C-alpha cells in the first residue's frame, strides 16, 4: 500500500525493474545466441552491452532490446564490408533460429525478434588504441565505440551517488516511454548523469524535478560520447523540433513542482495524481 510520497517512489522504482525471472531468461537466451555465432565464426570474446549491461533497462522487457557484442577474429575484417558481414551473420543466426518470427539486418546489427523480447547482435573488431569497430551498413563504414567504457563510467557515477543515480535514470526513461519515446534513451542517461554530476540526490522526487528543470535547456544540445571517440548523441527520437522537446520537459517540470507543492501541503492523494500524470501506471495510485 502506497500512502506516502516515499512509498510511492519505492513502488515506482519497483515497477521499472526487470524481474529476476526475466533476467534469467535473458541470461540463457544471450548465451545461446553467442554459441550460435561461434558455430561458424571465430569469436575472440562476446559480452552484453547497452542498457541491460548498464542496469538502466526498464520494464516491460518486451519493449526493450538486449545488445550482444560479438568480437570477431581480425581476419574477417578484410573479407567483409559492413553490409556483407551483417548478411553473413544473419544467415548464421537463421540456421539456428529458423522458426523465430523475424531476423533482420539493420544498420549496425542483426536483430532477432523473439516473442518475448528483441536481441541485437552486433559484430565487432578490436580497435587499435582501444575500443571496438562496429559496422555501419547504411553509410558503408566502420564506427568506433566502446560500450565497456560507457558501463564503467556510469558505474563510477552511480557509486558517487550512493546507488541513487541508476534508479533515477530509470525513472526519467520511464517518463520517456510514457511520452512515446520522444527522446533517445542513451541520450537521457548521459544527460541525467551530466545534470547530476556533483549534485546530491537527497530524494527521488526532488531529483526527478531537478532533472526536468535543467533538462529544459540541456535537451537543446547533443551530448558528447563519453567513450572519447568524438561522436555526439542526438537527443530527439519521436519529436521533430527542439521547441517540442523543450515543451515536453517543461510540462513534466511543472507537474513535478505541483506534486511537491501538494505534498508539502499534506495533500498526498492529489500529489500522487500529479506524479501519475508524469509516470502513468509506473507510479502507483494512492492507497
PDB file of C-alpha atoms in Angstrom:
ATOM      1  CA  UNK A   1       0.000   0.000   0.000  1.00  0.00           C
ATOM      2  CA  UNK A   2       1.404   3.370  -1.047  1.00  0.00           C
ATOM      3  CA  UNK A   3       0.181   6.236   1.113  1.00  0.00           C
ATOM      4  CA  UNK A   4       3.301   8.409   1.306  1.00  0.00           C
ATOM      5  CA  UNK A   5       5.389  10.004  -1.431  1.00  0.00           C
ATOM      6  CA  UNK A   6       8.361   7.908  -0.304  1.00  0.00           C
ATOM      7  CA  UNK A   7       6.451   4.618  -0.665  1.00  0.00           C
ATOM      8  CA  UNK A   8       5.029   5.872  -3.962  1.00  0.00           C
ATOM      9  CA  UNK A   9       8.529   6.319  -5.366  1.00  0.00           C
ATOM     10  CA  UNK A  10       9.637   2.987  -3.916  1.00  0.00           C
ATOM     11  CA  UNK A  11       6.803   1.367  -5.875  1.00  0.00           C
ATOM     12  CA  UNK A  12       7.770   3.373  -8.977  1.00  0.00           C
ATOM     13  CA  UNK A  13      11.308   2.074  -8.651  1.00  0.00           C
ATOM     14  CA  UNK A  14      10.000  -1.489  -8.275  1.00  0.00           C
ATOM     15  CA  UNK A  15       7.674  -1.205 -11.270  1.00  0.00           C
ATOM     16  CA  UNK A  16      10.562  -0.152 -13.510  1.00  0.00           C
ATOM     17  CA  UNK A  17      12.659  -3.196 -12.620  1.00  0.00           C
ATOM     18  CA  UNK A  18      13.234  -6.183 -14.875  1.00  0.00           C
ATOM     19  CA  UNK A  19      12.174  -9.227 -12.834  1.00  0.00           C
ATOM     20  CA  UNK A  20      14.548 -11.953 -11.666  1.00  0.00           C
ATOM     21  CA  UNK A  21      12.798 -14.478 -13.919  1.00  0.00           C
ATOM     22  CA  UNK A  22      13.199 -12.166 -16.917  1.00  0.00           C
ATOM     23  CA  UNK A  23      16.879 -11.686 -16.096  1.00  0.00           C
ATOM     24  CA  UNK A  24      17.322 -15.458 -16.017  1.00  0.00           C
ATOM     25  CA  UNK A  25      15.624 -15.755 -19.411  1.00  0.00           C
ATOM     26  CA  UNK A  26      17.882 -13.042 -20.854  1.00  0.00           C
ATOM     27  CA  UNK A  27      20.969 -14.799 -19.494  1.00  0.00           C
ATOM     28  CA  UNK A  28      20.049 -18.131 -21.083  1.00  0.00           C
ATOM     29  CA  UNK A  29      18.949 -16.590 -24.375  1.00  0.00           C
ATOM     30  CA  UNK A  30      22.034 -14.450 -24.873  1.00  0.00           C
ATOM     31  CA  UNK A  31      24.306 -17.417 -24.128  1.00  0.00           C
ATOM     32  CA  UNK A  32      22.512 -19.480 -26.770  1.00  0.00           C
ATOM     33  CA  UNK A  33      22.885 -16.667 -29.302  1.00  0.00           C
ATOM     34  CA  UNK A  34      26.614 -16.419 -28.611  1.00  0.00           C
ATOM     35  CA  UNK A  35      27.001 -20.168 -29.114  1.00  0.00           C
ATOM     36  CA  UNK A  36      25.127 -19.968 -32.424  1.00  0.00           C
ATOM     37  CA  UNK A  37      27.575 -17.346 -33.729  1.00  0.00           C
ATOM     38  CA  UNK A  38      30.558 -19.387 -32.539  1.00  0.00           C
ATOM     39  CA  UNK A  39      29.470 -22.322 -34.684  1.00  0.00           C
ATOM     40  CA  UNK A  40      30.572 -20.528 -37.863  1.00  0.00           C
ATOM     41  CA  UNK A  41      32.738 -17.606 -36.739  1.00  0.00           C
ATOM     42  CA  UNK A  42      35.961 -17.449 -34.769  1.00  0.00           C
ATOM     43  CA  UNK A  43      34.905 -15.348 -31.792  1.00  0.00           C
ATOM     44  CA  UNK A  44      37.515 -13.753 -29.538  1.00  0.00           C
ATOM     45  CA  UNK A  45      35.011 -12.702 -26.888  1.00  0.00           C
ATOM     46  CA  UNK A  46      31.408 -11.610 -26.506  1.00  0.00           C
ATOM     47  CA  UNK A  47      29.540  -9.606 -23.911  1.00  0.00           C
ATOM     48  CA  UNK A  48      26.285  -7.875 -23.123  1.00  0.00           C
ATOM     49  CA  UNK A  49      26.131  -4.155 -23.826  1.00  0.00           C
ATOM     50  CA  UNK A  50      23.522  -1.408 -23.919  1.00  0.00           C
ATOM     51  CA  UNK A  51      21.076  -0.507 -21.187  1.00  0.00           C
ATOM     52  CA  UNK A  52      20.830  -4.077 -19.880  1.00  0.00           C
ATOM     53  CA  UNK A  53      24.557  -4.190 -19.179  1.00  0.00           C
ATOM     54  CA  UNK A  54      24.420  -0.720 -17.610  1.00  0.00           C
ATOM     55  CA  UNK A  55      21.425  -1.756 -15.423  1.00  0.00           C
ATOM     56  CA  UNK A  56      19.346   1.089 -16.886  1.00  0.00           C
ATOM     57  CA  UNK A  57      16.887  -1.058 -18.826  1.00  0.00           C
ATOM     58  CA  UNK A  58      13.268  -0.619 -17.739  1.00  0.00           C
ATOM     59  CA  UNK A  59      10.244  -2.881 -17.732  1.00  0.00           C
ATOM     60  CA  UNK A  60       8.460  -4.227 -19.631  1.00  0.00           C
ATOM     61  CA  UNK A  61      11.169  -6.375 -21.157  1.00  0.00           C
ATOM     62  CA  UNK A  62       9.133  -6.938 -24.341  1.00  0.00           C
ATOM     63  CA  UNK A  63       9.619  -3.268 -25.235  1.00  0.00           C
ATOM     64  CA  UNK A  64      13.391  -3.408 -24.859  1.00  0.00           C
ATOM     65  CA  UNK A  65      16.398  -4.546 -26.891  1.00  0.00           C
ATOM     66  CA  UNK A  66      19.176  -6.746 -25.493  1.00  0.00           C
ATOM     67  CA  UNK A  67      22.516  -5.878 -27.123  1.00  0.00           C
ATOM     68  CA  UNK A  68      25.201  -8.531 -27.570  1.00  0.00           C
ATOM     69  CA  UNK A  69      28.639  -7.513 -28.833  1.00  0.00           C
ATOM     70  CA  UNK A  70      30.473 -10.352 -30.608  1.00  0.00           C
ATOM     71  CA  UNK A  71      34.176  -9.583 -31.117  1.00  0.00           C
ATOM     72  CA  UNK A  72      35.437 -11.480 -34.163  1.00  0.00           C
ATOM     73  CA  UNK A  73      38.872 -12.597 -35.254  1.00  0.00           C
ATOM     74  CA  UNK A  74      40.589  -9.764 -37.195  1.00  0.00           C
ATOM     75  CA  UNK A  75      40.932 -11.957 -40.304  1.00  0.00           C
ATOM     76  CA  UNK A  76      37.264 -11.278 -41.106  1.00  0.00           C
ATOM     77  CA  UNK A  77      37.796  -7.517 -41.270  1.00  0.00           C
ATOM     78  CA  UNK A  78      39.364  -7.537 -44.733  1.00  0.00           C
ATOM     79  CA  UNK A  79      36.978 -10.184 -46.052  1.00  0.00           C
ATOM     80  CA  UNK A  80      33.728  -8.349 -45.459  1.00  0.00           C
ATOM     81  CA  UNK A  81      32.167  -4.941 -45.891  1.00  0.00           C
ATOM     82  CA  UNK A  82      29.920  -3.769 -43.060  1.00  0.00           C
ATOM     83  CA  UNK A  83      26.832  -4.864 -45.002  1.00  0.00           C
ATOM     84  CA  UNK A  84      28.175  -8.242 -46.116  1.00  0.00           C
ATOM     85  CA  UNK A  85      29.332  -9.089 -42.589  1.00  0.00           C
ATOM     86  CA  UNK A  86      25.845  -8.410 -41.250  1.00  0.00           C
ATOM     87  CA  UNK A  87      24.345 -10.504 -44.060  1.00  0.00           C
ATOM     88  CA  UNK A  88      26.638 -13.429 -43.199  1.00  0.00           C
ATOM     89  CA  UNK A  89      25.793 -13.103 -39.502  1.00  0.00           C
ATOM     90  CA  UNK A  90      22.077 -13.076 -40.304  1.00  0.00           C
ATOM     91  CA  UNK A  91      22.436 -16.252 -42.366  1.00  0.00           C
ATOM     92  CA  UNK A  92      24.208 -17.976 -39.467  1.00  0.00           C
ATOM     93  CA  UNK A  93      21.501 -16.996 -36.993  1.00  0.00           C
ATOM     94  CA  UNK A  94      18.716 -18.046 -39.378  1.00  0.00           C
ATOM     95  CA  UNK A  95      20.119 -21.577 -39.379  1.00  0.00           C
ATOM     96  CA  UNK A  96      19.909 -21.720 -35.587  1.00  0.00           C
ATOM     97  CA  UNK A  97      16.560 -19.945 -35.257  1.00  0.00           C
ATOM     98  CA  UNK A  98      14.578 -20.904 -38.393  1.00  0.00           C
ATOM     99  CA  UNK A  99      11.195 -20.504 -36.667  1.00  0.00           C
ATOM    100  CA  UNK A 100      11.887 -17.179 -34.970  1.00  0.00           C
ATOM    101  CA  UNK A 101       9.263 -14.600 -36.004  1.00  0.00           C
ATOM    102  CA  UNK A 102      11.819 -12.254 -37.560  1.00  0.00           C
ATOM    103  CA  UNK A 103      15.581 -11.993 -38.037  1.00  0.00           C
ATOM    104  CA  UNK A 104      16.583  -8.848 -39.895  1.00  0.00           C
ATOM    105  CA  UNK A 105      19.627  -6.753 -40.657  1.00  0.00           C
ATOM    106  CA  UNK A 106      19.603  -3.137 -39.557  1.00  0.00           C
ATOM    107  CA  UNK A 107      22.314  -0.513 -39.795  1.00  0.00           C
ATOM    108  CA  UNK A 108      24.648  -1.844 -37.130  1.00  0.00           C
ATOM    109  CA  UNK A 109      23.308  -5.220 -36.004  1.00  0.00           C
ATOM    110  CA  UNK A 110      21.284  -8.297 -36.797  1.00  0.00           C
ATOM    111  CA  UNK A 111      18.016  -8.098 -34.891  1.00  0.00           C
ATOM    112  CA  UNK A 112      16.351 -11.273 -33.627  1.00  0.00           C
ATOM    113  CA  UNK A 113      12.716 -10.629 -32.744  1.00  0.00           C
ATOM    114  CA  UNK A 114      11.731 -13.302 -30.266  1.00  0.00           C
ATOM    115  CA  UNK A 115       8.168 -13.464 -28.947  1.00  0.00           C
ATOM    116  CA  UNK A 116       9.124 -12.014 -25.547  1.00  0.00           C
ATOM    117  CA  UNK A 117      11.944  -9.567 -26.340  1.00  0.00           C
ATOM    118  CA  UNK A 118      14.383  -8.456 -29.022  1.00  0.00           C
ATOM    119  CA  UNK A 119      18.102  -9.233 -29.270  1.00  0.00           C
ATOM    120  CA  UNK A 120      20.503  -7.101 -31.323  1.00  0.00           C
ATOM    121  CA  UNK A 121      23.676  -8.984 -32.266  1.00  0.00           C
ATOM    122  CA  UNK A 122      26.489  -6.559 -33.105  1.00  0.00           C
ATOM    123  CA  UNK A 123      29.661  -7.945 -34.736  1.00  0.00           C
ATOM    124  CA  UNK A 124      32.793  -6.057 -33.730  1.00  0.00           C
ATOM    125  CA  UNK A 125      36.564  -5.967 -34.045  1.00  0.00           C
ATOM    126  CA  UNK A 126      39.153  -4.845 -31.546  1.00  0.00           C
ATOM    127  CA  UNK A 127      40.255  -1.319 -32.379  1.00  0.00           C
ATOM    128  CA  UNK A 128      43.875  -0.160 -32.323  1.00  0.00           C
ATOM    129  CA  UNK A 129      44.163   2.197 -29.376  1.00  0.00           C
ATOM    130  CA  UNK A 130      41.208   0.683 -27.531  1.00  0.00           C
ATOM    131  CA  UNK A 131      37.511   0.224 -28.015  1.00  0.00           C
ATOM    132  CA  UNK A 132      35.859  -1.543 -30.917  1.00  0.00           C
ATOM    133  CA  UNK A 133      34.898  -1.112 -34.556  1.00  0.00           C
ATOM    134  CA  UNK A 134      31.293  -1.975 -35.427  1.00  0.00           C
ATOM    135  CA  UNK A 135      29.556  -1.910 -38.821  1.00  0.00           C
ATOM    136  CA  UNK A 136      27.545   0.988 -40.195  1.00  0.00           C
ATOM    137  CA  UNK A 137      25.990  -0.611 -43.254  1.00  0.00           C
ATOM    138  CA  UNK A 138      23.935   2.482 -44.099  1.00  0.00           C
ATOM    139  CA  UNK A 139      26.975   4.732 -44.509  1.00  0.00           C
ATOM    140  CA  UNK A 140      29.292   1.887 -45.608  1.00  0.00           C
ATOM    141  CA  UNK A 141      31.862   2.443 -42.869  1.00  0.00           C
ATOM    142  CA  UNK A 142      33.099   1.185 -39.518  1.00  0.00           C
ATOM    143  CA  UNK A 143      32.225   3.103 -36.345  1.00  0.00           C
ATOM    144  CA  UNK A 144      34.478   3.445 -33.295  1.00  0.00           C
ATOM    145  CA  UNK A 145      32.778   2.804 -29.978  1.00  0.00           C
ATOM    146  CA  UNK A 146      33.411   1.371 -26.529  1.00  0.00           C
ATOM    147  CA  UNK A 147      30.324   0.153 -24.643  1.00  0.00           C
ATOM    148  CA  UNK A 148      32.536  -1.149 -21.834  1.00  0.00           C
ATOM    149  CA  UNK A 149      33.689   2.412 -21.187  1.00  0.00           C
ATOM    150  CA  UNK A 150      30.063   3.588 -21.104  1.00  0.00           C
ATOM    151  CA  UNK A 151      29.255   0.965 -18.459  1.00  0.00           C
ATOM    152  CA  UNK A 152      32.355   1.721 -16.373  1.00  0.00           C
ATOM    153  CA  UNK A 153      31.693   5.462 -16.353  1.00  0.00           C
ATOM    154  CA  UNK A 154      28.085   5.013 -15.275  1.00  0.00           C
ATOM    155  CA  UNK A 155      29.091   2.545 -12.565  1.00  0.00           C
ATOM    156  CA  UNK A 156      31.546   5.086 -11.156  1.00  0.00           C
ATOM    157  CA  UNK A 157      28.964   7.882 -11.230  1.00  0.00           C
ATOM    158  CA  UNK A 158      26.331   5.671  -9.613  1.00  0.00           C
ATOM    159  CA  UNK A 159      28.771   4.806  -6.833  1.00  0.00           C
ATOM    160  CA  UNK A 160      29.436   8.515  -6.280  1.00  0.00           C
ATOM    161  CA  UNK A 161      25.686   8.952  -5.767  1.00  0.00           C
ATOM    162  CA  UNK A 162      25.494   6.006  -3.323  1.00  0.00           C
ATOM    163  CA  UNK A 163      23.485   3.957  -5.817  1.00  0.00           C
ATOM    164  CA  UNK A 164      20.745   6.540  -6.414  1.00  0.00           C
ATOM    165  CA  UNK A 165      21.741   7.605  -9.936  1.00  0.00           C
ATOM    166  CA  UNK A 166      20.725   4.456 -11.830  1.00  0.00           C
ATOM    167  CA  UNK A 167      17.200   4.272 -10.333  1.00  0.00           C
ATOM    168  CA  UNK A 168      16.696   7.971 -11.074  1.00  0.00           C
ATOM    169  CA  UNK A 169      17.851   7.474 -14.675  1.00  0.00           C
ATOM    170  CA  UNK A 170      15.316   4.652 -14.993  1.00  0.00           C
ATOM    171  CA  UNK A 171      12.583   6.976 -13.732  1.00  0.00           C
ATOM    172  CA  UNK A 172      13.455   9.513 -16.439  1.00  0.00           C
ATOM    173  CA  UNK A 173      13.467   6.727 -19.025  1.00  0.00           C
ATOM    174  CA  UNK A 174      10.105   5.535 -17.709  1.00  0.00           C
ATOM    175  CA  UNK A 175       8.667   9.006 -18.284  1.00  0.00           C
ATOM    176  CA  UNK A 176      10.173   8.949 -21.777  1.00  0.00           C
ATOM    177  CA  UNK A 177       8.395   5.690 -22.561  1.00  0.00           C
ATOM    178  CA  UNK A 178       5.084   7.185 -21.415  1.00  0.00           C
ATOM    179  CA  UNK A 179       5.550  10.075 -23.879  1.00  0.00           C
ATOM    180  CA  UNK A 180       6.084   7.615 -26.738  1.00  0.00           C
ATOM    181  CA  UNK A 181       9.880   7.526 -26.664  1.00  0.00           C
ATOM    182  CA  UNK A 182      10.278  11.190 -27.505  1.00  0.00           C
ATOM    183  CA  UNK A 183      13.989  11.049 -26.712  1.00  0.00           C
ATOM    184  CA  UNK A 184      16.886   8.664 -27.287  1.00  0.00           C
ATOM    185  CA  UNK A 185      17.300   6.506 -24.200  1.00  0.00           C
ATOM    186  CA  UNK A 186      21.101   6.610 -24.166  1.00  0.00           C
ATOM    187  CA  UNK A 187      20.993  10.382 -24.518  1.00  0.00           C
ATOM    188  CA  UNK A 188      18.742  10.638 -21.439  1.00  0.00           C
ATOM    189  CA  UNK A 189      21.223   8.513 -19.481  1.00  0.00           C
ATOM    190  CA  UNK A 190      24.105  10.808 -20.433  1.00  0.00           C
ATOM    191  CA  UNK A 191      22.073  13.976 -19.874  1.00  0.00           C
ATOM    192  CA  UNK A 192      20.824  12.884 -16.445  1.00  0.00           C
ATOM    193  CA  UNK A 193      24.322  11.857 -15.383  1.00  0.00           C
ATOM    194  CA  UNK A 194      25.699  15.182 -16.585  1.00  0.00           C
ATOM    195  CA  UNK A 195      22.996  17.221 -14.816  1.00  0.00           C
ATOM    196  CA  UNK A 196      23.560  15.405 -11.522  1.00  0.00           C
ATOM    197  CA  UNK A 197      27.364  15.476 -11.523  1.00  0.00           C
ATOM    198  CA  UNK A 198      28.461  16.988  -8.185  1.00  0.00           C
ATOM    199  CA  UNK A 199      24.794  17.335  -7.174  1.00  0.00           C
ATOM    200  CA  UNK A 200      23.473  15.479  -4.124  1.00  0.00           C
ATOM    201  CA  UNK A 201      20.376  13.347  -4.742  1.00  0.00           C
ATOM    202  CA  UNK A 202      18.590  13.938  -1.448  1.00  0.00           C
ATOM    203  CA  UNK A 203      15.438  12.085  -2.543  1.00  0.00           C
ATOM    204  CA  UNK A 204      13.861  10.879  -5.787  1.00  0.00           C
ATOM    205  CA  UNK A 205      11.019  13.441  -6.078  1.00  0.00           C
ATOM    206  CA  UNK A 206      13.366  16.428  -5.909  1.00  0.00           C
ATOM    207  CA  UNK A 207      15.933  14.611  -8.047  1.00  0.00           C
ATOM    208  CA  UNK A 208      13.386  13.970 -10.793  1.00  0.00           C
ATOM    209  CA  UNK A 209      12.147  17.560 -10.631  1.00  0.00           C
ATOM    210  CA  UNK A 210      15.734  18.855 -10.812  1.00  0.00           C
ATOM    211  CA  UNK A 211      16.475  16.809 -13.947  1.00  0.00           C
ATOM    212  CA  UNK A 212      13.303  18.051 -15.636  1.00  0.00           C
ATOM    213  CA  UNK A 213      14.247  21.613 -14.695  1.00  0.00           C
ATOM    214  CA  UNK A 214      17.803  21.523 -16.040  1.00  0.00           C
ATOM    215  CA  UNK A 215      16.746  19.298 -18.920  1.00  0.00           C
ATOM    216  CA  UNK A 216      14.701  22.152 -20.406  1.00  0.00           C
ATOM    217  CA  UNK A 217      17.976  23.711 -21.514  1.00  0.00           C
ATOM    218  CA  UNK A 218      20.134  20.587 -21.883  1.00  0.00           C
ATOM    219  CA  UNK A 219      17.736  18.980 -24.361  1.00  0.00           C
ATOM    220  CA  UNK A 220      18.600  21.700 -26.897  1.00  0.00           C
ATOM    221  CA  UNK A 221      22.074  20.229 -27.371  1.00  0.00           C
ATOM    222  CA  UNK A 222      23.646  16.913 -28.297  1.00  0.00           C
ATOM    223  CA  UNK A 223      25.707  15.002 -25.707  1.00  0.00           C
ATOM    224  CA  UNK A 224      29.313  14.053 -26.392  1.00  0.00           C
ATOM    225  CA  UNK A 225      30.045  10.327 -26.438  1.00  0.00           C
ATOM    226  CA  UNK A 226      31.791   9.729 -23.079  1.00  0.00           C
ATOM    227  CA  UNK A 227      33.897   6.932 -24.573  1.00  0.00           C
ATOM    228  CA  UNK A 228      36.010   9.689 -26.112  1.00  0.00           C
ATOM    229  CA  UNK A 229      35.693   8.952 -29.823  1.00  0.00           C
ATOM    230  CA  UNK A 230      34.398  12.412 -30.683  1.00  0.00           C
ATOM    231  CA  UNK A 231      30.868  11.474 -31.613  1.00  0.00           C
ATOM    232  CA  UNK A 232      27.730  13.199 -30.389  1.00  0.00           C
ATOM    233  CA  UNK A 233      24.446  11.630 -29.314  1.00  0.00           C
ATOM    234  CA  UNK A 234      21.290  13.185 -30.763  1.00  0.00           C
ATOM    235  CA  UNK A 235      18.501  13.672 -28.187  1.00  0.00           C
ATOM    236  CA  UNK A 236      15.488  13.599 -30.484  1.00  0.00           C
ATOM    237  CA  UNK A 237      13.670  10.402 -31.380  1.00  0.00           C
ATOM    238  CA  UNK A 238       9.903  10.813 -31.694  1.00  0.00           C
ATOM    239  CA  UNK A 239       9.841  14.596 -31.559  1.00  0.00           C
ATOM    240  CA  UNK A 240      10.689  16.741 -34.563  1.00  0.00           C
ATOM    241  CA  UNK A 241      11.714  20.103 -33.158  1.00  0.00           C
ATOM    242  CA  UNK A 242      13.740  21.498 -30.281  1.00  0.00           C
ATOM    243  CA  UNK A 243      10.734  23.590 -29.211  1.00  0.00           C
ATOM    244  CA  UNK A 244       8.658  20.431 -28.894  1.00  0.00           C
ATOM    245  CA  UNK A 245      11.450  18.778 -26.914  1.00  0.00           C
ATOM    246  CA  UNK A 246      11.668  21.706 -24.506  1.00  0.00           C
ATOM    247  CA  UNK A 247       7.885  21.662 -24.141  1.00  0.00           C
ATOM    248  CA  UNK A 248       7.940  18.013 -23.030  1.00  0.00           C
ATOM    249  CA  UNK A 249      10.442  18.810 -20.297  1.00  0.00           C
ATOM    250  CA  UNK A 250       8.598  21.958 -19.270  1.00  0.00           C
ATOM    251  CA  UNK A 251       5.312  20.100 -18.860  1.00  0.00           C
ATOM    252  CA  UNK A 252       6.966  17.400 -16.762  1.00  0.00           C
ATOM    253  CA  UNK A 253       8.793  20.003 -14.653  1.00  0.00           C
ATOM    254  CA  UNK A 254       5.599  21.952 -13.934  1.00  0.00           C
ATOM    255  CA  UNK A 255       3.801  18.781 -12.895  1.00  0.00           C
ATOM    256  CA  UNK A 256       6.675  17.765 -10.611  1.00  0.00           C
ATOM    257  CA  UNK A 257       6.677  21.204  -8.973  1.00  0.00           C
ATOM    258  CA  UNK A 258       2.924  20.986  -8.420  1.00  0.00           C
ATOM    259  CA  UNK A 259       3.252  17.476  -6.978  1.00  0.00           C
ATOM    260  CA  UNK A 260       5.877  18.663  -4.488  1.00  0.00           C
ATOM    261  CA  UNK A 261       3.748  21.655  -3.504  1.00  0.00           C
ATOM    262  CA  UNK A 262       0.745  19.404  -2.898  1.00  0.00           C
ATOM    263  CA  UNK A 263       2.859  17.025  -0.814  1.00  0.00           C
ATOM    264  CA  UNK A 264       4.170  19.954   1.245  1.00  0.00           C
ATOM    265  CA  UNK A 265       0.557  20.959   1.903  1.00  0.00           C
ATOM    266  CA  UNK A 266      -0.119  17.377   3.033  1.00  0.00           C
ATOM    267  CA  UNK A 267      -2.420  16.784   0.067  1.00  0.00           C
ATOM    268  CA  UNK A 268      -0.861  13.394  -0.619  1.00  0.00           C
ATOM    269  CA  UNK A 269      -3.601  11.815  -2.814  1.00  0.00           C
ATOM    270  CA  UNK A 270      -3.549  14.876  -5.085  1.00  0.00           C
ATOM    271  CA  UNK A 271       0.262  14.727  -5.214  1.00  0.00           C
ATOM    272  CA  UNK A 272       0.023  11.090  -6.306  1.00  0.00           C
ATOM    273  CA  UNK A 273      -2.228  12.117  -9.176  1.00  0.00           C
ATOM    274  CA  UNK A 274       0.309  14.692 -10.371  1.00  0.00           C
ATOM    275  CA  UNK A 275       3.133  12.136 -10.303  1.00  0.00           C
ATOM    276  CA  UNK A 276       0.904   9.723 -12.219  1.00  0.00           C
ATOM    277  CA  UNK A 277       0.475  12.384 -14.912  1.00  0.00           C
ATOM    278  CA  UNK A 278       4.244  12.058 -15.414  1.00  0.00           C
ATOM    279  CA  UNK A 279       4.763   8.318 -14.914  1.00  0.00           C
ATOM    280  CA  UNK A 280       1.294   6.911 -15.659  1.00  0.00           C
ATOM    281  CA  UNK A 281       0.876   3.340 -14.336  1.00  0.00           C
ATOM    282  CA  UNK A 282       4.546   3.053 -13.397  1.00  0.00           C
ATOM    283  CA  UNK A 283       3.547   5.231 -10.423  1.00  0.00           C
ATOM    284  CA  UNK A 284       1.018   3.657  -8.039  1.00  0.00           C
ATOM    285  CA  UNK A 285      -2.389   5.007  -7.171  1.00  0.00           C
ATOM    286  CA  UNK A 286      -2.810   6.309  -3.655  1.00  0.00           C
ATOM    287  CA  UNK A 287      -3.809   3.754  -1.022  1.00  0.00           C
TER     288      UNK A 287
END
